[in-house]
mmCIF file of C-alpha atoms and ligand atoms in Angstrom:
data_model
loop_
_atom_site.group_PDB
_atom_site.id
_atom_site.type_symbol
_atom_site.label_atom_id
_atom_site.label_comp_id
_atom_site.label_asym_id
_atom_site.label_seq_id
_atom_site.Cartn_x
_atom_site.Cartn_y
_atom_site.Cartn_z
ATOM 1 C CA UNK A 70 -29.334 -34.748 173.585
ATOM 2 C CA UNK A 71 -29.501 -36.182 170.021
ATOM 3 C CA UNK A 72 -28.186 -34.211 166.691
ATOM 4 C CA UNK A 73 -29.051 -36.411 163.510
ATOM 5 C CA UNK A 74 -27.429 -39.816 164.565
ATOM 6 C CA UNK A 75 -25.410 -39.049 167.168
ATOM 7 C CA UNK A 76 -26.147 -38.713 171.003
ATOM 8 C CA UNK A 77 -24.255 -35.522 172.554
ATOM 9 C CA UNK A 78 -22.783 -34.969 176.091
ATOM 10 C CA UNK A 79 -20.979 -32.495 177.336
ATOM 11 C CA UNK A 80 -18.101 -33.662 179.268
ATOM 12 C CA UNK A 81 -16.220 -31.517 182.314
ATOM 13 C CA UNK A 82 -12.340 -31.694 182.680
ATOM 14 C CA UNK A 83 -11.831 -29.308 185.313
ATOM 15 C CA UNK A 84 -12.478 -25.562 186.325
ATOM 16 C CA UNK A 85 -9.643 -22.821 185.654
ATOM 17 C CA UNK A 86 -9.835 -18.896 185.659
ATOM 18 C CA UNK A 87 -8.400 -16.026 183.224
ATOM 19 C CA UNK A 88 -7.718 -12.476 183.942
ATOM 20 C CA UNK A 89 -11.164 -10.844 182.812
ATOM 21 C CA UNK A 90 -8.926 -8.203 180.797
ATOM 22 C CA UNK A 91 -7.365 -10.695 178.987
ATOM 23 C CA UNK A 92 -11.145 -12.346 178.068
ATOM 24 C CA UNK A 93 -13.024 -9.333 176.906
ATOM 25 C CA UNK A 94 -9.838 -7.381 175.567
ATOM 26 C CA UNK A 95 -10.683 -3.872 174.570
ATOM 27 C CA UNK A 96 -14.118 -4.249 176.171
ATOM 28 C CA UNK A 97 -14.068 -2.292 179.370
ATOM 29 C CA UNK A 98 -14.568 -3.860 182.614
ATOM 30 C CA UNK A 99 -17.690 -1.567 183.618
ATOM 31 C CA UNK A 100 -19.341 -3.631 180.706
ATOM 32 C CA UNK A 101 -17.765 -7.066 181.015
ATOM 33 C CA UNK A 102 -18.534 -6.927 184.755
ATOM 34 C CA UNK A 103 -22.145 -6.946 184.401
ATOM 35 C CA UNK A 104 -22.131 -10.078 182.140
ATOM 36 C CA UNK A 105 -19.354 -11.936 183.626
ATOM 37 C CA UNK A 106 -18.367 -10.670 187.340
ATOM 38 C CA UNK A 107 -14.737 -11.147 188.173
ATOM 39 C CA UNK A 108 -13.164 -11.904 191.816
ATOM 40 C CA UNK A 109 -10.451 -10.063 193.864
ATOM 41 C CA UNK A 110 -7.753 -10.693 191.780
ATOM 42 C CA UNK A 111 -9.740 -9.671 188.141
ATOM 43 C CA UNK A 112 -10.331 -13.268 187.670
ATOM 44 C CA UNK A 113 -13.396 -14.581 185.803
ATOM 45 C CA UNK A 114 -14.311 -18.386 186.918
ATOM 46 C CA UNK A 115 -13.988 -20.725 183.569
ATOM 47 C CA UNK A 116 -15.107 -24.165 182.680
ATOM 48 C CA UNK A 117 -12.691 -26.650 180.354
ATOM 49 C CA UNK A 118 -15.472 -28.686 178.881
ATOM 50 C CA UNK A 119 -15.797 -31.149 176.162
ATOM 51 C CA UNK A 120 -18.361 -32.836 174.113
ATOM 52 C CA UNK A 121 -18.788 -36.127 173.335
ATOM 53 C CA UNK A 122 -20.714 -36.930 170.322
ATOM 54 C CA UNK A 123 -21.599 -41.149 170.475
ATOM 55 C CA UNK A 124 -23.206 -42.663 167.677
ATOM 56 C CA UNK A 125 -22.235 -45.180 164.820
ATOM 57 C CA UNK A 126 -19.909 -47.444 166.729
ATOM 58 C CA UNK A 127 -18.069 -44.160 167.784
ATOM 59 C CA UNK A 128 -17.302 -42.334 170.997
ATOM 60 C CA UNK A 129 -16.125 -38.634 169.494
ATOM 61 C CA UNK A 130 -14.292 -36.637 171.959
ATOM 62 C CA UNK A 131 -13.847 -33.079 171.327
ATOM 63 C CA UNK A 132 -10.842 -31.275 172.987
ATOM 64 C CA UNK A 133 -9.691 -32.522 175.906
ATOM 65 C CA UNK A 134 -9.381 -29.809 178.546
ATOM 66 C CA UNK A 135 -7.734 -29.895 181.417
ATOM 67 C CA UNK A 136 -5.106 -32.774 182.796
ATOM 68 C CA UNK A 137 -3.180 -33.807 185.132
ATOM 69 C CA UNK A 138 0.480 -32.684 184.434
ATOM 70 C CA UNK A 139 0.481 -28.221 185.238
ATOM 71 C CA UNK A 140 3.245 -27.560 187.312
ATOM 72 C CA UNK A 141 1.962 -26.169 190.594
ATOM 73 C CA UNK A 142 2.963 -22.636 189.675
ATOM 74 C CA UNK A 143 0.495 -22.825 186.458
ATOM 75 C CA UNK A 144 -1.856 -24.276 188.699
ATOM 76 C CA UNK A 145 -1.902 -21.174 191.233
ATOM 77 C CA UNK A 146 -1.643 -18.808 188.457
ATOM 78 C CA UNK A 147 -4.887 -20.109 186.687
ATOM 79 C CA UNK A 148 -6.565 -21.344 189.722
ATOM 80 C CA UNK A 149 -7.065 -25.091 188.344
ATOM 81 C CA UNK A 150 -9.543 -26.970 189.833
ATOM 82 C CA UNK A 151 -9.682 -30.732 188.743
ATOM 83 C CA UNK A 152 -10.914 -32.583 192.237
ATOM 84 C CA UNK A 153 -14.380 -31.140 192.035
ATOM 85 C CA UNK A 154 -14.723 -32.644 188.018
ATOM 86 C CA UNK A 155 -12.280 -33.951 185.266
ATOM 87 C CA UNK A 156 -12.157 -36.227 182.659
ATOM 88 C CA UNK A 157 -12.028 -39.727 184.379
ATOM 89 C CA UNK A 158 -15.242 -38.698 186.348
ATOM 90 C CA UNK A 159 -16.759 -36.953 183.736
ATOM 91 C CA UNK A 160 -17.063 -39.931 181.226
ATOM 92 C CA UNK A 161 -17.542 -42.240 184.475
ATOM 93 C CA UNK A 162 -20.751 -40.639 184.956
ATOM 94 C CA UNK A 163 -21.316 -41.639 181.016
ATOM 95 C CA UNK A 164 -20.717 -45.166 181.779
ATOM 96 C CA UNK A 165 -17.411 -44.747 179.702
ATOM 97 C CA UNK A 166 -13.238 -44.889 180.686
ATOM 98 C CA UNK A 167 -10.985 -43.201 178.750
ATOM 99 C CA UNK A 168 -10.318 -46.507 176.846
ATOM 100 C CA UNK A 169 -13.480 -46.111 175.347
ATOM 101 C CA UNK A 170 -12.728 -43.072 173.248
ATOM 102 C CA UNK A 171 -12.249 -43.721 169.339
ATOM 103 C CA UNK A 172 -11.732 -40.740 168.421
ATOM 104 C CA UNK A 173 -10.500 -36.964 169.492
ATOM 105 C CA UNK A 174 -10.988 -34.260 167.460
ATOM 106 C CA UNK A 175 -8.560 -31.224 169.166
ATOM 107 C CA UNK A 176 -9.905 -27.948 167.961
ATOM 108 C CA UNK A 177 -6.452 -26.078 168.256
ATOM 109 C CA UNK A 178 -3.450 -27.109 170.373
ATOM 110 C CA UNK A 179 -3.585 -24.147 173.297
ATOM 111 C CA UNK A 180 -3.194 -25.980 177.126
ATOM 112 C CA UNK A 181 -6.800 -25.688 178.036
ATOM 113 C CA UNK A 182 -8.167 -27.234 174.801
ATOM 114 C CA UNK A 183 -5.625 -30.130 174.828
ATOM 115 C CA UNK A 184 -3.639 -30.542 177.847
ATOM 116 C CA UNK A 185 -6.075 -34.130 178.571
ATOM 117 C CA UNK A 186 -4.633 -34.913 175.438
ATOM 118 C CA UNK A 187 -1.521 -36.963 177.021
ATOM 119 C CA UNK A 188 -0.771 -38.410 180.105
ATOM 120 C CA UNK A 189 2.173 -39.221 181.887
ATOM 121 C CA UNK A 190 3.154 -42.920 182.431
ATOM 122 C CA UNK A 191 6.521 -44.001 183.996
ATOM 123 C CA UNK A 192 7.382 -40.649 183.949
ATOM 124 C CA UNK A 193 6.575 -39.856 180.259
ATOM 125 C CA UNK A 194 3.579 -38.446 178.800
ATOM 126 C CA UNK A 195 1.748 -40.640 176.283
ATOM 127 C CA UNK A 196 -1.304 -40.482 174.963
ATOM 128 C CA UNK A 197 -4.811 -40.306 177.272
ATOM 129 C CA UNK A 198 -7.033 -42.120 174.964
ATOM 130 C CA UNK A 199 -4.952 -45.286 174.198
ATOM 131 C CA UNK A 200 -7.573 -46.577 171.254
ATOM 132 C CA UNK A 201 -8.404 -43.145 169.789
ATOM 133 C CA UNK A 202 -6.938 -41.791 166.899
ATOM 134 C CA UNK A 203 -6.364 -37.468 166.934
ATOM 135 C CA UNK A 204 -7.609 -35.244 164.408
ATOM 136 C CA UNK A 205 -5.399 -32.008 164.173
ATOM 137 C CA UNK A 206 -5.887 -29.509 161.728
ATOM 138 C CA UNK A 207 -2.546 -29.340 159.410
ATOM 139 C CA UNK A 208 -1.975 -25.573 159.833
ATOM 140 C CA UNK A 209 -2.384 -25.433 163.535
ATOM 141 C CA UNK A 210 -0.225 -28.070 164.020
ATOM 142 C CA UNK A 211 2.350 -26.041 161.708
ATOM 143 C CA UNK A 212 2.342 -23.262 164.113
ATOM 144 C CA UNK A 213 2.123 -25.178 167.752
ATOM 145 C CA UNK A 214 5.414 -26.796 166.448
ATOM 146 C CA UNK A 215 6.776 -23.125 165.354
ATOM 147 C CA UNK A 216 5.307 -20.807 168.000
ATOM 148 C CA UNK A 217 5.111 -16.837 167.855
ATOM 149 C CA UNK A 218 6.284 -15.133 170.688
ATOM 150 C CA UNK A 219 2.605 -14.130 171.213
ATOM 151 C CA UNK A 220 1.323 -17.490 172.101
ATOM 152 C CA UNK A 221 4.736 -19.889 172.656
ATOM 153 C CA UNK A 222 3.572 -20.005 176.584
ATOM 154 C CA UNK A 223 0.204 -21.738 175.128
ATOM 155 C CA UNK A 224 1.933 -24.597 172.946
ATOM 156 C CA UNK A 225 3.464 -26.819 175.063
ATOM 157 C CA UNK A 226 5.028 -30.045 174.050
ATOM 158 C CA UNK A 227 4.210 -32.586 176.037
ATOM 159 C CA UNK A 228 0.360 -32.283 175.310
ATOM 160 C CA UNK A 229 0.987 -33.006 171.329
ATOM 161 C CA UNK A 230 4.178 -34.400 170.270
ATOM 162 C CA UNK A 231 3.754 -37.177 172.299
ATOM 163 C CA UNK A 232 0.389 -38.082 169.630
ATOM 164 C CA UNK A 233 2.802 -38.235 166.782
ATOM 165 C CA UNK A 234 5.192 -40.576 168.649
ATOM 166 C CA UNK A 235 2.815 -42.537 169.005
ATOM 167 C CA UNK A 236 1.751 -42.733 165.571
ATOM 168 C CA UNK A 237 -1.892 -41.536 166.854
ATOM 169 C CA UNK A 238 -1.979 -38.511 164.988
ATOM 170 C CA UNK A 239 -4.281 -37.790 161.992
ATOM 171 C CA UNK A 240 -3.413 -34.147 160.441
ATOM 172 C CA UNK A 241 -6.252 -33.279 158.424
ATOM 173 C CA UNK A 242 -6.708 -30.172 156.265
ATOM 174 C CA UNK A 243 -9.186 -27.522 155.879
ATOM 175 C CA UNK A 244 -12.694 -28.024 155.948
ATOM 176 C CA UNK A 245 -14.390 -31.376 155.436
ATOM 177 C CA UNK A 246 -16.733 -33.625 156.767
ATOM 178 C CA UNK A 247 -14.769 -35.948 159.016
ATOM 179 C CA UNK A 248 -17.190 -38.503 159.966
ATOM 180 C CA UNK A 249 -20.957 -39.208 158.159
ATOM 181 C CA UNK A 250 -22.995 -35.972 159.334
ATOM 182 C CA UNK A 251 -20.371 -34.404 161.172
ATOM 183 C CA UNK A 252 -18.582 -31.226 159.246
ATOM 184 C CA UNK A 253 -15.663 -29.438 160.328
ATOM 185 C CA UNK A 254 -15.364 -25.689 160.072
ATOM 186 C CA UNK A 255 -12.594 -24.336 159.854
ATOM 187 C CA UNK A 256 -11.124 -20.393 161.335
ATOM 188 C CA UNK A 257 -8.186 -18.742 161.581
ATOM 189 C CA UNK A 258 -8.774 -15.581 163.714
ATOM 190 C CA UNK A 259 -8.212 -16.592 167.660
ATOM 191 C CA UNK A 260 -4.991 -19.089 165.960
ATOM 192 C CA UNK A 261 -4.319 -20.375 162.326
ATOM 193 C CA UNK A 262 -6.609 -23.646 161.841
ATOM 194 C CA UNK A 263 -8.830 -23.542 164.722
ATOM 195 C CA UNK A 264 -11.326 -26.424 164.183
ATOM 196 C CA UNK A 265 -15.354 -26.635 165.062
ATOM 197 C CA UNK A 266 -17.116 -29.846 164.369
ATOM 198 C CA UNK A 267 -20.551 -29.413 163.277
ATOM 199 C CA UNK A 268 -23.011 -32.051 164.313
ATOM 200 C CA UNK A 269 -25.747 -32.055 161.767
ATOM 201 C CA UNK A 270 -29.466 -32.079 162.397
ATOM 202 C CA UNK A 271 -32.273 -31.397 160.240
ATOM 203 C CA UNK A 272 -34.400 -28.959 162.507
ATOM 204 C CA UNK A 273 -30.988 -27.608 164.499
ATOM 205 C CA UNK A 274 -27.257 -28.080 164.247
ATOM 206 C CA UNK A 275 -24.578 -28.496 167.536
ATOM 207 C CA UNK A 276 -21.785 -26.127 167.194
ATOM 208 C CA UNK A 277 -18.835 -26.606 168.979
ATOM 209 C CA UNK A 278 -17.861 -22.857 169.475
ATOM 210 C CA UNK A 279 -14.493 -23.331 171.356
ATOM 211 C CA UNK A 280 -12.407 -19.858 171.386
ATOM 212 C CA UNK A 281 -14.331 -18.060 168.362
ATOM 213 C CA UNK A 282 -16.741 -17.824 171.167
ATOM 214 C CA UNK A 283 -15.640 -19.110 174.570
ATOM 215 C CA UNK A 284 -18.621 -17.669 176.376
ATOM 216 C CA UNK A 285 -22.009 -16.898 176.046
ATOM 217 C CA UNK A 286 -20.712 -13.245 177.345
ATOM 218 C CA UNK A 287 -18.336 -12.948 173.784
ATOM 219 C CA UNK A 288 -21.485 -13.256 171.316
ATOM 220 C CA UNK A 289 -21.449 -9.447 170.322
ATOM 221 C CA UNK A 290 -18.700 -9.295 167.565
ATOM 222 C CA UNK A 291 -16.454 -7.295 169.199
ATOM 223 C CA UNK A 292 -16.795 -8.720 172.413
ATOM 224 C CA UNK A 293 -13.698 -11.096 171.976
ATOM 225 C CA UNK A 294 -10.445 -12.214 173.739
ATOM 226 C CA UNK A 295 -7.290 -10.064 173.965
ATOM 227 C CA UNK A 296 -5.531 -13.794 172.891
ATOM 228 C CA UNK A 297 -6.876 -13.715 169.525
ATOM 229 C CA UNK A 298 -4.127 -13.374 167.164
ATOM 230 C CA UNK A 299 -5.553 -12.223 163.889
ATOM 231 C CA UNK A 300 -8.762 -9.606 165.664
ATOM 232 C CA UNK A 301 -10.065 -8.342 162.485
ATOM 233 C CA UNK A 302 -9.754 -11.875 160.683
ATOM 234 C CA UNK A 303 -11.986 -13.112 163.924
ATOM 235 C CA UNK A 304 -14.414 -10.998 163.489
ATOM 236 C CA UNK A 305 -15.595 -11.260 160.044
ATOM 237 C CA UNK A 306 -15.380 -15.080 161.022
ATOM 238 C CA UNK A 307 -17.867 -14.798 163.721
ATOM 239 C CA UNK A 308 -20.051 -12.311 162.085
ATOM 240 C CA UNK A 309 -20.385 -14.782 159.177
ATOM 241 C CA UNK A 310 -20.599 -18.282 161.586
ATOM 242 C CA UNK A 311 -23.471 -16.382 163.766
ATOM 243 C CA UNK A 312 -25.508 -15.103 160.666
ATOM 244 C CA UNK A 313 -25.392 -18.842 159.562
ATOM 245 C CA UNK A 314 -25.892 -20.106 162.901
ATOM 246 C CA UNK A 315 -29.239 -17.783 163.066
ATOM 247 C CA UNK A 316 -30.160 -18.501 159.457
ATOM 248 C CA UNK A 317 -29.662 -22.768 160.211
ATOM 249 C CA UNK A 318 -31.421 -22.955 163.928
ATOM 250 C CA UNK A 319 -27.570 -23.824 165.605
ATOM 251 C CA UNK A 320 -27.265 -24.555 168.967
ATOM 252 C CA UNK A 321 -24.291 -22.951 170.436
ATOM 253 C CA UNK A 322 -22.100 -24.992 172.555
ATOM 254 C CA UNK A 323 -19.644 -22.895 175.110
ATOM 255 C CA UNK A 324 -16.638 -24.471 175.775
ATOM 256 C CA UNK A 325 -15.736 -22.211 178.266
ATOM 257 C CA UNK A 326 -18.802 -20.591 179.792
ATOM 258 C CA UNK A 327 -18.813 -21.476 183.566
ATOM 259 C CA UNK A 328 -23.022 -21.064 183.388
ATOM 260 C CA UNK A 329 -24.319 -22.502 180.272
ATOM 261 C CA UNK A 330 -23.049 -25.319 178.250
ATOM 262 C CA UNK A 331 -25.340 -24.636 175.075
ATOM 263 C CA UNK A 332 -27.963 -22.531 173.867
ATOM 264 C CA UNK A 333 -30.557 -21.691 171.007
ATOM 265 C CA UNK A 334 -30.061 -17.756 169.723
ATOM 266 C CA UNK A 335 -32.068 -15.410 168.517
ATOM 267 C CA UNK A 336 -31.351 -11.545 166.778
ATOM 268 C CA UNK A 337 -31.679 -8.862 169.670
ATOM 269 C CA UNK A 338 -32.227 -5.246 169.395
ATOM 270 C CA UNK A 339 -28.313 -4.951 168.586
ATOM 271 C CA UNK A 340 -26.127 -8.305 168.754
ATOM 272 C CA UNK A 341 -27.373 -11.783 168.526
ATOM 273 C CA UNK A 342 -28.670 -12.920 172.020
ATOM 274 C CA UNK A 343 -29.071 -16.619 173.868
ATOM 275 C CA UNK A 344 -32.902 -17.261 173.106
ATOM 276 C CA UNK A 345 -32.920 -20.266 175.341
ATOM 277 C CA UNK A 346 -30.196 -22.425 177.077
ATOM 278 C CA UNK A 347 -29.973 -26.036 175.756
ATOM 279 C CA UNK A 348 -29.044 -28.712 178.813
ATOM 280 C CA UNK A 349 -26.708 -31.350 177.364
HETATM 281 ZN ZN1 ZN B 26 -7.142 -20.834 172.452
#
């Protein structure tokens, strides 16, 4: 689907699952449930998916998902699934090998946004993309290499330092627009320096969502994830991000949702609602 000049695609890395308490924090489960139903175990079935945004001599990846190097006891606990789709099959189906990417833009260093960042060859992990330069937000790198207690289990090593090593990296700082008609928003409510490209249109916008709002389920304000880190700082964030979003026709793509990749919105009775969904 085209946005200005660029051509976008979303892009599967695998399939994982959270406890549904932990995705719709203080929201209680006889309301969650309805939207989003869990299994046996409380678990609600997630997607890890990308875009990729192709235009001007580029191949844009944002976040890279899911890889290939979770122990097997992080594997159980968050029921990974990469056989069924990841990232090598993903951009197959695009024509494209991981060789092909230019550039990455990570939106904040969690496992499940940038675990595909690295790989691991002759048993140590080096970057995925081996002609792509990595666009990390200076503050959240700051804090993935200083970890709170809260979120140290997120941040692992070998799925960023590896990018600096390499001399790959490209820490960037607050908002700007990073490539001709691409902007990058920045928030600091789910983690300090969380970053959401913008891919500009004239009639409507792609917004790459990630965890402001994983789902299509998290679109009423205070319908949001017990991992958020600064709650009240998220949700004046969002509030402000969906009032634009309505005001400037965005299209809302759902990093997360295991249903819909994208959709149009529209002001409901009470929240802001999907109007329609958007196949990309
Ligand atoms: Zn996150």
């Amino acid at each position: 689907m085209k946005f200005g000049d660029y051509e976008c695609f979303s892009v599967e890395t695998g399939k994982f699952a959270i406890d549904g308490g932990a995705m719709f924090g203080v929201v209680p489960k006889i309301l969650w449930e309805r939207k989003m139903p869990a299994d046996e175990k409380n678990l609600i079935p997630l997607r890890a998916r990308s875009l990729l945004i192709q235009g001007k001599g580029k191949n844009i990846l944002i976040d890279t998902g899911i890889g290939d190097k979770l122990s097997e006891k992080l594997k159980q606990i968050y029921q990974v699934d990469i056989d069924s789709a990841n990232i090598n099959m993903s951009l197959s189906k695009l024509g494209l090998t991981c060789s092909d990417i230019t550039d990455v833009i990570i939106t904040h260093l969690h496992f499940d946004h940038t675990e595909g960042s690295t790989s691991i060859m002759d048993g140590k992990a080096v970057p995925t993309f081996q002609n792509a330069r990595y666009y990390i937000q200076k503050k959240q790198w700051e804090i993935a290499n200083n970890p709170s207690a809260r979120d140290r289990a997120s941040y692992m090593e070998e799925n960023f330092m590896p990018l600096e090593k390499a001399g790959v990296l490209n820490l960037i700082d607050g908002p700007q627009e990073i490539f001709e008609g691409i902007d990058i928003i920045v928030t600091n409510g789910h983690t300090p320096g969380q970053q959401h490209p913008l891919v500009k249109d004239k009639t409507r916008s792609l917004f790459f969502c990630a965890d402001l709002i994983p789902t299509s389920a998290h679109l009423p304000v205070p319908w949001h994830m017990a991992y958020d880190n600064f709650p009240m700082i998220l949700i004046d964030e969002k509030q402000k991000l969906l009032a634009r979003a309505l005001k400037e026709n965005w299209i809302l793509f759902f990093e997360h949702d295991p249903y819909l990749a994208a959709a149009s919105i529209k002001q409901g009775e009470k929240n802001i609602e999907i109007n329609s969904p958007v196949s990309i």
